[in-house]
Every structure is written in C-alpha cells, then in structure tokens.
C-alpha cells in the first residue's frame, strides 16, 4: 500500500528494490555498511536513496533534494580514490538543484572543489 502511494505520488518506480519505504529508514544500514567497508552495497543503497529523494523533491515541489545521501556516497568515492565518480555525483546534485530552482548546499560545493583538486593530483 505505502509502496503504491510512493510510486504514484512521486513517480518513483524503484521503491520495491529495497526493503525500505523511506531513505531515512536506510541510513542506519548505510552507516553500518560503511563501517564494514562494504562500499559496493552501500553505493547501491545510496543510489536508491538518491533516486528516491530526487523523485520526492520533484513530486513535492521542494527546491533541493536532501544532500545527505549524496554526501555519504561522495565520502565512499573519496575513500576509494574514485574522484571522477565523486565529481560526477556532486555535479548530478548541482544539476538537480538547478532544475528544481534551489541553491545547492555550500558543503557540497566545497566538496566538489576539493574533488576537482584531488582528481588533478
């Protein structure tokens, strides 16, 4: 029932790919996966969360999606020296903010600047 409402309200068709009805319900598992360095699994879960918050922001008329899921994934990418993936993710966040008409988080902008610096080194 909840899954159908989310699918209809936000247009989020991937709701059944994870055992959660909200990204906030997944955050404890994300943190545990990060502690255990199970980065591939954390990445998969975080990408689901990001898709969810993007659909939710658009569906509810928010001007930005929650940036915490992007930040968690950016941290994983940086720890794994995946600077290009980090840059791509953060630029995705900026594009979504722009399309929604909102201002991106300063923390995320600073993180993008640093990722660019690291990618050059």
PDB file of C-alpha atoms in Angstrom:
ATOM      1  CA  UNK A   1       0.000   0.000   0.000  1.00  0.00           C
ATOM      2  CA  UNK A   2       2.698   2.521   1.012  1.00  0.00           C
ATOM      3  CA  UNK A   3       4.795   1.460  -1.962  1.00  0.00           C
ATOM      4  CA  UNK A   4       1.908   2.154  -4.355  1.00  0.00           C
ATOM      5  CA  UNK A   5       1.339   5.614  -2.875  1.00  0.00           C
ATOM      6  CA  UNK A   6       5.021   6.468  -3.241  1.00  0.00           C
ATOM      7  CA  UNK A   7       5.056   5.141  -6.787  1.00  0.00           C
ATOM      8  CA  UNK A   8       2.026   7.268  -7.723  1.00  0.00           C
ATOM      9  CA  UNK A   9       2.820  10.395  -5.698  1.00  0.00           C
ATOM     10  CA  UNK A  10       6.489  10.733  -6.646  1.00  0.00           C
ATOM     11  CA  UNK A  11       6.725   8.623  -9.768  1.00  0.00           C
ATOM     12  CA  UNK A  12       9.370   6.511  -8.014  1.00  0.00           C
ATOM     13  CA  UNK A  13       9.106   3.110  -9.671  1.00  0.00           C
ATOM     14  CA  UNK A  14      12.127   1.617  -7.849  1.00  0.00           C
ATOM     15  CA  UNK A  15      10.516   1.580  -4.389  1.00  0.00           C
ATOM     16  CA  UNK A  16      10.416  -2.229  -4.191  1.00  0.00           C
ATOM     17  CA  UNK A  17      14.145  -2.644  -4.930  1.00  0.00           C
ATOM     18  CA  UNK A  18      14.984  -2.067  -1.265  1.00  0.00           C
ATOM     19  CA  UNK A  19      13.196  -3.127   1.934  1.00  0.00           C
ATOM     20  CA  UNK A  20      12.526   0.484   2.994  1.00  0.00           C
ATOM     21  CA  UNK A  21       9.683   2.907   2.388  1.00  0.00           C
ATOM     22  CA  UNK A  22      11.807   5.994   3.101  1.00  0.00           C
ATOM     23  CA  UNK A  23      15.505   6.757   2.634  1.00  0.00           C
ATOM     24  CA  UNK A  24      15.705   7.794   6.279  1.00  0.00           C
ATOM     25  CA  UNK A  25      14.910   4.186   7.209  1.00  0.00           C
ATOM     26  CA  UNK A  26      18.017   3.060   5.308  1.00  0.00           C
ATOM     27  CA  UNK A  27      20.575   5.378   6.891  1.00  0.00           C
ATOM     28  CA  UNK A  28      21.496   3.083   9.801  1.00  0.00           C
ATOM     29  CA  UNK A  29      22.230   0.305   7.314  1.00  0.00           C
ATOM     30  CA  UNK A  30      24.251   2.709   5.148  1.00  0.00           C
ATOM     31  CA  UNK A  31      26.395   3.644   8.143  1.00  0.00           C
ATOM     32  CA  UNK A  32      26.888   0.000   9.072  1.00  0.00           C
ATOM     33  CA  UNK A  33      27.897  -0.917   5.529  1.00  0.00           C
ATOM     34  CA  UNK A  34      30.372   1.974   5.513  1.00  0.00           C
ATOM     35  CA  UNK A  35      31.870   0.841   8.847  1.00  0.00           C
ATOM     36  CA  UNK A  36      32.288  -2.647   7.435  1.00  0.00           C
ATOM     37  CA  UNK A  37      33.825  -1.198   4.230  1.00  0.00           C
ATOM     38  CA  UNK A  38      31.127  -2.895   2.173  1.00  0.00           C
ATOM     39  CA  UNK A  39      31.213   0.028  -0.204  1.00  0.00           C
ATOM     40  CA  UNK A  40      29.596  -1.674  -3.208  1.00  0.00           C
ATOM     41  CA  UNK A  41      26.498  -2.486  -1.168  1.00  0.00           C
ATOM     42  CA  UNK A  42      26.442   0.972   0.414  1.00  0.00           C
ATOM     43  CA  UNK A  43      26.763   2.553  -3.036  1.00  0.00           C
ATOM     44  CA  UNK A  44      23.809   0.557  -4.369  1.00  0.00           C
ATOM     45  CA  UNK A  45      21.653   1.520  -1.393  1.00  0.00           C
ATOM     46  CA  UNK A  46      22.697   5.170  -1.521  1.00  0.00           C
ATOM     47  CA  UNK A  47      21.943   5.423  -5.241  1.00  0.00           C
ATOM     48  CA  UNK A  48      18.460   4.122  -4.458  1.00  0.00           C
ATOM     49  CA  UNK A  49      18.126   6.755  -1.710  1.00  0.00           C
ATOM     50  CA  UNK A  50      19.319   9.484  -4.067  1.00  0.00           C
ATOM     51  CA  UNK A  51      16.839   8.460  -6.767  1.00  0.00           C
ATOM     52  CA  UNK A  52      14.118   8.487  -4.115  1.00  0.00           C
ATOM     53  CA  UNK A  53      14.905  11.959  -2.732  1.00  0.00           C
ATOM     54  CA  UNK A  54      15.164  13.377  -6.239  1.00  0.00           C
ATOM     55  CA  UNK A  55      11.733  11.985  -7.148  1.00  0.00           C
ATOM     56  CA  UNK A  56      10.327  13.182  -3.821  1.00  0.00           C
ATOM     57  CA  UNK A  57      11.743  16.697  -4.251  1.00  0.00           C
ATOM     58  CA  UNK A  58      10.236  16.977  -7.690  1.00  0.00           C
ATOM     59  CA  UNK A  59       6.933  15.434  -6.619  1.00  0.00           C
ATOM     60  CA  UNK A  60       6.531  17.648  -3.548  1.00  0.00           C
ATOM     61  CA  UNK A  61       7.883  20.815  -5.156  1.00  0.00           C
ATOM     62  CA  UNK A  62      10.990  21.107  -2.973  1.00  0.00           C
ATOM     63  CA  UNK A  63      13.735  23.380  -4.296  1.00  0.00           C
ATOM     64  CA  UNK A  64      16.539  20.934  -3.392  1.00  0.00           C
ATOM     65  CA  UNK A  65      16.791  17.249  -2.546  1.00  0.00           C
ATOM     66  CA  UNK A  66      18.275  16.170   0.767  1.00  0.00           C
ATOM     67  CA  UNK A  67      22.036  16.291   0.240  1.00  0.00           C
ATOM     68  CA  UNK A  68      22.995  13.861   2.999  1.00  0.00           C
ATOM     69  CA  UNK A  69      22.735  10.787   0.760  1.00  0.00           C
ATOM     70  CA  UNK A  70      24.946  12.399  -1.868  1.00  0.00           C
ATOM     71  CA  UNK A  71      27.444  13.306   0.849  1.00  0.00           C
ATOM     72  CA  UNK A  72      27.581   9.747   2.200  1.00  0.00           C
ATOM     73  CA  UNK A  73      28.238   8.387  -1.285  1.00  0.00           C
ATOM     74  CA  UNK A  74      30.802  11.106  -2.044  1.00  0.00           C
ATOM     75  CA  UNK A  75      32.681  10.076   1.103  1.00  0.00           C
ATOM     76  CA  UNK A  76      32.761   6.470  -0.092  1.00  0.00           C
ATOM     77  CA  UNK A  77      34.018   7.503  -3.506  1.00  0.00           C
ATOM     78  CA  UNK A  78      36.768   9.634  -1.978  1.00  0.00           C
ATOM     79  CA  UNK A  79      37.880   6.865   0.402  1.00  0.00           C
ATOM     80  CA  UNK A  80      38.128   4.561  -2.602  1.00  0.00           C
ATOM     81  CA  UNK A  81      40.032   7.196  -4.628  1.00  0.00           C
ATOM     82  CA  UNK A  82      37.158   7.360  -7.121  1.00  0.00           C
ATOM     83  CA  UNK A  83      37.445  11.095  -7.643  1.00  0.00           C
ATOM     84  CA  UNK A  84      35.806  11.109 -11.076  1.00  0.00           C
ATOM     85  CA  UNK A  85      32.778   9.285  -9.656  1.00  0.00           C
ATOM     86  CA  UNK A  86      32.650  11.760  -6.785  1.00  0.00           C
ATOM     87  CA  UNK A  87      32.742  14.687  -9.206  1.00  0.00           C
ATOM     88  CA  UNK A  88      30.035  13.137 -11.372  1.00  0.00           C
ATOM     89  CA  UNK A  89      27.820  12.553  -8.320  1.00  0.00           C
ATOM     90  CA  UNK A  90      28.275  16.088  -6.990  1.00  0.00           C
ATOM     91  CA  UNK A  91      27.608  17.570 -10.411  1.00  0.00           C
ATOM     92  CA  UNK A  92      24.429  15.494 -10.532  1.00  0.00           C
ATOM     93  CA  UNK A  93      23.409  17.076  -7.229  1.00  0.00           C
ATOM     94  CA  UNK A  94      24.058  20.553  -8.675  1.00  0.00           C
ATOM     95  CA  UNK A  95      22.020  19.792 -11.805  1.00  0.00           C
ATOM     96  CA  UNK A  96      19.096  18.567  -9.703  1.00  0.00           C
ATOM     97  CA  UNK A  97      19.231  21.685  -7.510  1.00  0.00           C
ATOM     98  CA  UNK A  98      19.302  23.872 -10.609  1.00  0.00           C
ATOM     99  CA  UNK A  99      16.383  22.038 -12.222  1.00  0.00           C
ATOM    100  CA  UNK A 100      14.346  22.428  -9.016  1.00  0.00           C
ATOM    101  CA  UNK A 101      15.259  26.107  -8.723  1.00  0.00           C
ATOM    102  CA  UNK A 102      17.136  25.823  -5.434  1.00  0.00           C
ATOM    103  CA  UNK A 103      20.562  26.694  -4.112  1.00  0.00           C
ATOM    104  CA  UNK A 104      22.954  23.801  -3.534  1.00  0.00           C
ATOM    105  CA  UNK A 105      24.482  23.259  -0.130  1.00  0.00           C
ATOM    106  CA  UNK A 106      27.729  25.147   0.466  1.00  0.00           C
ATOM    107  CA  UNK A 107      29.211  21.975   1.931  1.00  0.00           C
ATOM    108  CA  UNK A 108      28.563  20.170  -1.326  1.00  0.00           C
ATOM    109  CA  UNK A 109      30.070  22.975  -3.398  1.00  0.00           C
ATOM    110  CA  UNK A 110      33.204  22.916  -1.257  1.00  0.00           C
ATOM    111  CA  UNK A 111      33.376  19.152  -1.557  1.00  0.00           C
ATOM    112  CA  UNK A 112      33.169  19.429  -5.351  1.00  0.00           C
ATOM    113  CA  UNK A 113      36.018  21.946  -5.410  1.00  0.00           C
ATOM    114  CA  UNK A 114      38.185  19.610  -3.337  1.00  0.00           C
ATOM    115  CA  UNK A 115      37.280  16.591  -5.509  1.00  0.00           C
ATOM    116  CA  UNK A 116      38.425  18.528  -8.577  1.00  0.00           C
ATOM    117  CA  UNK A 117      41.728  19.293  -6.825  1.00  0.00           C
ATOM    118  CA  UNK A 118      42.237  15.646  -5.881  1.00  0.00           C
ATOM    119  CA  UNK A 119      41.394  14.425  -9.381  1.00  0.00           C
ATOM    120  CA  UNK A 120      44.174  16.601 -10.829  1.00  0.00           C
ATOM    121  CA  UNK A 121      46.870  15.348  -8.413  1.00  0.00           C
TER     122      UNK A 121
END
